[in-house]
């Protein structure tokens, strides 16, 4: 049976046939678990697992969403602030990627203006190497993802996908 090509595992090698640098493209394993209807779009709401000798983590959210998706999330935060407030209690959002000024069309005095400035909406949970190597890690990962699912549900619905 031929092996399927593609899937959710990021490749670690680059084409090195003519390169002098033969090191792997990536030195970690990254696996994303996308929404069924989002297909292979890594910019859609996803769960993510990062395994690296330097550190491992699980994540959930939107990484570099396109402009319409980013606007949809911002509009959802503005229109459903109470729900967003509950979602924020789950776990902190990563501080990567923020605008310096409020995005055009949004009130600079909005109580969630710092979230509206975000370019990414990610929650990251650090995983220790002993935790990752345990026999029950898959169940542990499912529990970690379950803890991040409320935020992912908000983001998924905001971009028009069912959760």
PDB file of C-alpha atoms in Angstrom:
ATOM      1  CA  UNK A   1       0.000   0.000   0.000  1.00  0.00           C
ATOM      2  CA  UNK A   2       1.538   3.333  -0.999  1.00  0.00           C
ATOM      3  CA  UNK A   3       2.044   5.874   1.770  1.00  0.00           C
ATOM      4  CA  UNK A   4      -0.137   8.950   1.667  1.00  0.00           C
ATOM      5  CA  UNK A   5       1.716  12.212   1.109  1.00  0.00           C
ATOM      6  CA  UNK A   6       0.804  15.233   3.158  1.00  0.00           C
ATOM      7  CA  UNK A   7      -0.990  15.348   6.471  1.00  0.00           C
ATOM      8  CA  UNK A   8      -0.447  17.389   9.569  1.00  0.00           C
ATOM      9  CA  UNK A   9       3.228  16.662  10.267  1.00  0.00           C
ATOM     10  CA  UNK A  10       5.496  19.511   9.171  1.00  0.00           C
ATOM     11  CA  UNK A  11       8.473  18.421   7.088  1.00  0.00           C
ATOM     12  CA  UNK A  12      11.893  18.692   8.675  1.00  0.00           C
ATOM     13  CA  UNK A  13      14.094  18.425   5.597  1.00  0.00           C
ATOM     14  CA  UNK A  14      14.689  20.765   2.685  1.00  0.00           C
ATOM     15  CA  UNK A  15      15.986  19.962  -0.764  1.00  0.00           C
ATOM     16  CA  UNK A  16      19.739  19.688  -0.140  1.00  0.00           C
ATOM     17  CA  UNK A  17      20.803  18.105  -3.434  1.00  0.00           C
ATOM     18  CA  UNK A  18      22.697  21.201  -4.557  1.00  0.00           C
ATOM     19  CA  UNK A  19      23.208  22.913  -1.184  1.00  0.00           C
ATOM     20  CA  UNK A  20      26.445  23.061   0.728  1.00  0.00           C
ATOM     21  CA  UNK A  21      24.514  23.207   4.012  1.00  0.00           C
ATOM     22  CA  UNK A  22      23.043  19.729   4.549  1.00  0.00           C
ATOM     23  CA  UNK A  23      21.544  20.393   7.981  1.00  0.00           C
ATOM     24  CA  UNK A  24      17.821  19.648   8.439  1.00  0.00           C
ATOM     25  CA  UNK A  25      15.404  22.449   7.619  1.00  0.00           C
ATOM     26  CA  UNK A  26      13.931  22.140  11.103  1.00  0.00           C
ATOM     27  CA  UNK A  27      15.332  20.473  14.197  1.00  0.00           C
ATOM     28  CA  UNK A  28      11.967  19.963  15.843  1.00  0.00           C
ATOM     29  CA  UNK A  29       8.776  18.089  15.061  1.00  0.00           C
ATOM     30  CA  UNK A  30       5.674  20.193  14.595  1.00  0.00           C
ATOM     31  CA  UNK A  31       2.243  18.600  14.247  1.00  0.00           C
ATOM     32  CA  UNK A  32      -0.909  20.602  13.705  1.00  0.00           C
ATOM     33  CA  UNK A  33      -4.449  19.321  14.084  1.00  0.00           C
ATOM     34  CA  UNK A  34      -6.615  21.513  11.851  1.00  0.00           C
ATOM     35  CA  UNK A  35     -10.353  21.928  11.621  1.00  0.00           C
ATOM     36  CA  UNK A  36     -11.806  19.398   9.191  1.00  0.00           C
ATOM     37  CA  UNK A  37     -13.271  22.126   6.979  1.00  0.00           C
ATOM     38  CA  UNK A  38     -10.108  24.251   7.024  1.00  0.00           C
ATOM     39  CA  UNK A  39      -8.078  21.563   5.262  1.00  0.00           C
ATOM     40  CA  UNK A  40      -4.329  22.172   5.185  1.00  0.00           C
ATOM     41  CA  UNK A  41      -4.499  25.873   5.969  1.00  0.00           C
ATOM     42  CA  UNK A  42      -1.992  26.395   8.806  1.00  0.00           C
ATOM     43  CA  UNK A  43      -3.472  29.860   9.342  1.00  0.00           C
ATOM     44  CA  UNK A  44      -6.835  28.383  10.389  1.00  0.00           C
ATOM     45  CA  UNK A  45      -7.746  27.589  14.018  1.00  0.00           C
ATOM     46  CA  UNK A  46      -5.656  24.601  15.079  1.00  0.00           C
ATOM     47  CA  UNK A  47      -4.285  22.579  17.938  1.00  0.00           C
ATOM     48  CA  UNK A  48      -0.506  22.267  17.634  1.00  0.00           C
ATOM     49  CA  UNK A  49       2.181  20.078  19.212  1.00  0.00           C
ATOM     50  CA  UNK A  50       5.839  21.150  19.139  1.00  0.00           C
ATOM     51  CA  UNK A  51       8.513  18.615  20.117  1.00  0.00           C
ATOM     52  CA  UNK A  52      12.050  19.939  20.354  1.00  0.00           C
ATOM     53  CA  UNK A  53      15.109  18.963  22.397  1.00  0.00           C
ATOM     54  CA  UNK A  54      15.255  22.620  23.512  1.00  0.00           C
ATOM     55  CA  UNK A  55      11.627  22.639  24.711  1.00  0.00           C
ATOM     56  CA  UNK A  56       8.195  21.234  23.971  1.00  0.00           C
ATOM     57  CA  UNK A  57       4.771  22.852  24.034  1.00  0.00           C
ATOM     58  CA  UNK A  58       1.165  22.393  23.006  1.00  0.00           C
ATOM     59  CA  UNK A  59      -0.727  25.260  21.466  1.00  0.00           C
ATOM     60  CA  UNK A  60      -4.129  26.255  20.222  1.00  0.00           C
ATOM     61  CA  UNK A  61      -5.371  29.216  18.274  1.00  0.00           C
ATOM     62  CA  UNK A  62      -4.799  31.247  15.148  1.00  0.00           C
ATOM     63  CA  UNK A  63      -1.308  31.951  13.848  1.00  0.00           C
ATOM     64  CA  UNK A  64      -0.955  34.728  11.244  1.00  0.00           C
ATOM     65  CA  UNK A  65      -4.596  34.689  10.097  1.00  0.00           C
ATOM     66  CA  UNK A  66      -5.362  36.411   6.819  1.00  0.00           C
ATOM     67  CA  UNK A  67      -6.980  39.867   6.908  1.00  0.00           C
ATOM     68  CA  UNK A  68     -10.632  38.694   6.688  1.00  0.00           C
ATOM     69  CA  UNK A  69     -10.138  36.118   9.470  1.00  0.00           C
ATOM     70  CA  UNK A  70      -8.319  38.640  11.655  1.00  0.00           C
ATOM     71  CA  UNK A  71     -11.137  41.154  11.195  1.00  0.00           C
ATOM     72  CA  UNK A  72     -13.714  38.443  11.979  1.00  0.00           C
ATOM     73  CA  UNK A  73     -11.961  37.613  15.264  1.00  0.00           C
ATOM     74  CA  UNK A  74     -11.671  41.281  16.213  1.00  0.00           C
ATOM     75  CA  UNK A  75     -15.348  41.830  15.377  1.00  0.00           C
ATOM     76  CA  UNK A  76     -16.281  38.812  17.519  1.00  0.00           C
ATOM     77  CA  UNK A  77     -14.319  40.227  20.462  1.00  0.00           C
ATOM     78  CA  UNK A  78     -16.111  43.571  20.079  1.00  0.00           C
ATOM     79  CA  UNK A  79     -19.582  42.033  19.665  1.00  0.00           C
ATOM     80  CA  UNK A  80     -19.215  39.343  22.371  1.00  0.00           C
ATOM     81  CA  UNK A  81     -17.034  40.935  25.085  1.00  0.00           C
ATOM     82  CA  UNK A  82     -18.498  38.898  27.978  1.00  0.00           C
ATOM     83  CA  UNK A  83     -17.724  35.642  26.183  1.00  0.00           C
ATOM     84  CA  UNK A  84     -14.204  36.866  25.325  1.00  0.00           C
ATOM     85  CA  UNK A  85     -13.652  37.780  28.994  1.00  0.00           C
ATOM     86  CA  UNK A  86     -14.552  34.188  29.988  1.00  0.00           C
ATOM     87  CA  UNK A  87     -12.284  32.798  27.278  1.00  0.00           C
ATOM     88  CA  UNK A  88      -9.345  34.856  28.548  1.00  0.00           C
ATOM     89  CA  UNK A  89      -9.553  33.098  31.929  1.00  0.00           C
ATOM     90  CA  UNK A  90      -8.596  29.768  30.324  1.00  0.00           C
ATOM     91  CA  UNK A  91      -4.887  30.466  29.841  1.00  0.00           C
ATOM     92  CA  UNK A  92      -2.804  33.471  28.850  1.00  0.00           C
ATOM     93  CA  UNK A  93      -2.404  34.399  25.206  1.00  0.00           C
ATOM     94  CA  UNK A  94       1.072  34.485  23.718  1.00  0.00           C
ATOM     95  CA  UNK A  95       2.475  38.007  23.474  1.00  0.00           C
ATOM     96  CA  UNK A  96       3.860  37.592  19.969  1.00  0.00           C
ATOM     97  CA  UNK A  97       2.766  39.876  17.172  1.00  0.00           C
ATOM     98  CA  UNK A  98       0.938  43.054  18.184  1.00  0.00           C
ATOM     99  CA  UNK A  99       0.225  46.278  16.392  1.00  0.00           C
ATOM    100  CA  UNK A 100       1.662  49.426  17.917  1.00  0.00           C
ATOM    101  CA  UNK A 101      -1.551  51.383  17.342  1.00  0.00           C
ATOM    102  CA  UNK A 102      -5.168  50.199  17.457  1.00  0.00           C
ATOM    103  CA  UNK A 103      -6.363  48.689  14.176  1.00  0.00           C
ATOM    104  CA  UNK A 104      -8.292  51.038  11.917  1.00  0.00           C
ATOM    105  CA  UNK A 105     -12.012  51.045  12.632  1.00  0.00           C
ATOM    106  CA  UNK A 106     -11.799  49.993  16.291  1.00  0.00           C
ATOM    107  CA  UNK A 107     -12.294  52.217  19.311  1.00  0.00           C
ATOM    108  CA  UNK A 108      -8.914  52.946  20.977  1.00  0.00           C
ATOM    109  CA  UNK A 109     -10.749  53.086  24.330  1.00  0.00           C
ATOM    110  CA  UNK A 110     -12.240  49.578  23.962  1.00  0.00           C
ATOM    111  CA  UNK A 111     -11.615  47.514  27.123  1.00  0.00           C
ATOM    112  CA  UNK A 112      -9.966  44.777  25.028  1.00  0.00           C
ATOM    113  CA  UNK A 113      -7.931  47.093  22.801  1.00  0.00           C
ATOM    114  CA  UNK A 114      -4.724  45.208  23.609  1.00  0.00           C
ATOM    115  CA  UNK A 115      -6.337  42.009  22.309  1.00  0.00           C
ATOM    116  CA  UNK A 116      -7.677  43.842  19.256  1.00  0.00           C
ATOM    117  CA  UNK A 117      -4.082  44.848  18.439  1.00  0.00           C
ATOM    118  CA  UNK A 118      -3.023  41.195  18.253  1.00  0.00           C
ATOM    119  CA  UNK A 119      -1.926  39.655  14.965  1.00  0.00           C
ATOM    120  CA  UNK A 120      -1.963  36.119  16.428  1.00  0.00           C
ATOM    121  CA  UNK A 121      -4.300  34.508  18.943  1.00  0.00           C
ATOM    122  CA  UNK A 122      -2.283  31.684  20.470  1.00  0.00           C
ATOM    123  CA  UNK A 123      -2.316  29.879  23.768  1.00  0.00           C
ATOM    124  CA  UNK A 124       0.857  27.936  24.514  1.00  0.00           C
ATOM    125  CA  UNK A 125       1.332  25.384  27.290  1.00  0.00           C
ATOM    126  CA  UNK A 126       4.904  24.326  28.072  1.00  0.00           C
ATOM    127  CA  UNK A 127       5.440  20.567  28.295  1.00  0.00           C
ATOM    128  CA  UNK A 128       8.438  19.139  30.125  1.00  0.00           C
ATOM    129  CA  UNK A 129      10.488  16.390  28.509  1.00  0.00           C
ATOM    130  CA  UNK A 130       9.551  13.824  31.205  1.00  0.00           C
ATOM    131  CA  UNK A 131       5.880  14.652  30.642  1.00  0.00           C
ATOM    132  CA  UNK A 132       6.224  14.150  26.870  1.00  0.00           C
ATOM    133  CA  UNK A 133       8.079  10.849  27.302  1.00  0.00           C
ATOM    134  CA  UNK A 134       5.500   9.317  29.655  1.00  0.00           C
ATOM    135  CA  UNK A 135       3.485   6.363  28.441  1.00  0.00           C
ATOM    136  CA  UNK A 136       0.198   8.227  28.913  1.00  0.00           C
ATOM    137  CA  UNK A 137       1.274  11.338  27.026  1.00  0.00           C
ATOM    138  CA  UNK A 138      -1.463  11.112  24.390  1.00  0.00           C
ATOM    139  CA  UNK A 139      -4.129  11.226  27.099  1.00  0.00           C
ATOM    140  CA  UNK A 140      -2.245  14.058  28.814  1.00  0.00           C
ATOM    141  CA  UNK A 141      -2.099  15.991  25.538  1.00  0.00           C
ATOM    142  CA  UNK A 142      -5.836  15.479  25.031  1.00  0.00           C
ATOM    143  CA  UNK A 143      -6.425  16.951  28.499  1.00  0.00           C
ATOM    144  CA  UNK A 144      -4.178  19.953  27.754  1.00  0.00           C
ATOM    145  CA  UNK A 145      -5.998  20.570  24.466  1.00  0.00           C
ATOM    146  CA  UNK A 146      -9.332  20.211  26.249  1.00  0.00           C
ATOM    147  CA  UNK A 147      -8.261  23.028  28.542  1.00  0.00           C
ATOM    148  CA  UNK A 148      -7.611  25.256  25.532  1.00  0.00           C
ATOM    149  CA  UNK A 149     -10.740  24.219  23.632  1.00  0.00           C
ATOM    150  CA  UNK A 150     -12.991  27.049  24.895  1.00  0.00           C
ATOM    151  CA  UNK A 151     -10.667  29.635  23.333  1.00  0.00           C
ATOM    152  CA  UNK A 152     -10.328  27.608  20.132  1.00  0.00           C
ATOM    153  CA  UNK A 153     -14.128  27.316  19.968  1.00  0.00           C
ATOM    154  CA  UNK A 154     -14.461  31.114  20.162  1.00  0.00           C
ATOM    155  CA  UNK A 155     -11.878  31.633  17.405  1.00  0.00           C
ATOM    156  CA  UNK A 156     -13.291  28.875  15.207  1.00  0.00           C
ATOM    157  CA  UNK A 157     -16.828  30.264  15.397  1.00  0.00           C
ATOM    158  CA  UNK A 158     -15.506  33.788  14.827  1.00  0.00           C
ATOM    159  CA  UNK A 159     -14.044  32.788  11.453  1.00  0.00           C
ATOM    160  CA  UNK A 160     -17.305  31.090  10.435  1.00  0.00           C
ATOM    161  CA  UNK A 161     -16.473  27.436  11.028  1.00  0.00           C
ATOM    162  CA  UNK A 162     -18.571  25.081  13.171  1.00  0.00           C
ATOM    163  CA  UNK A 163     -17.049  23.851  16.430  1.00  0.00           C
TER     164      UNK A 163
END
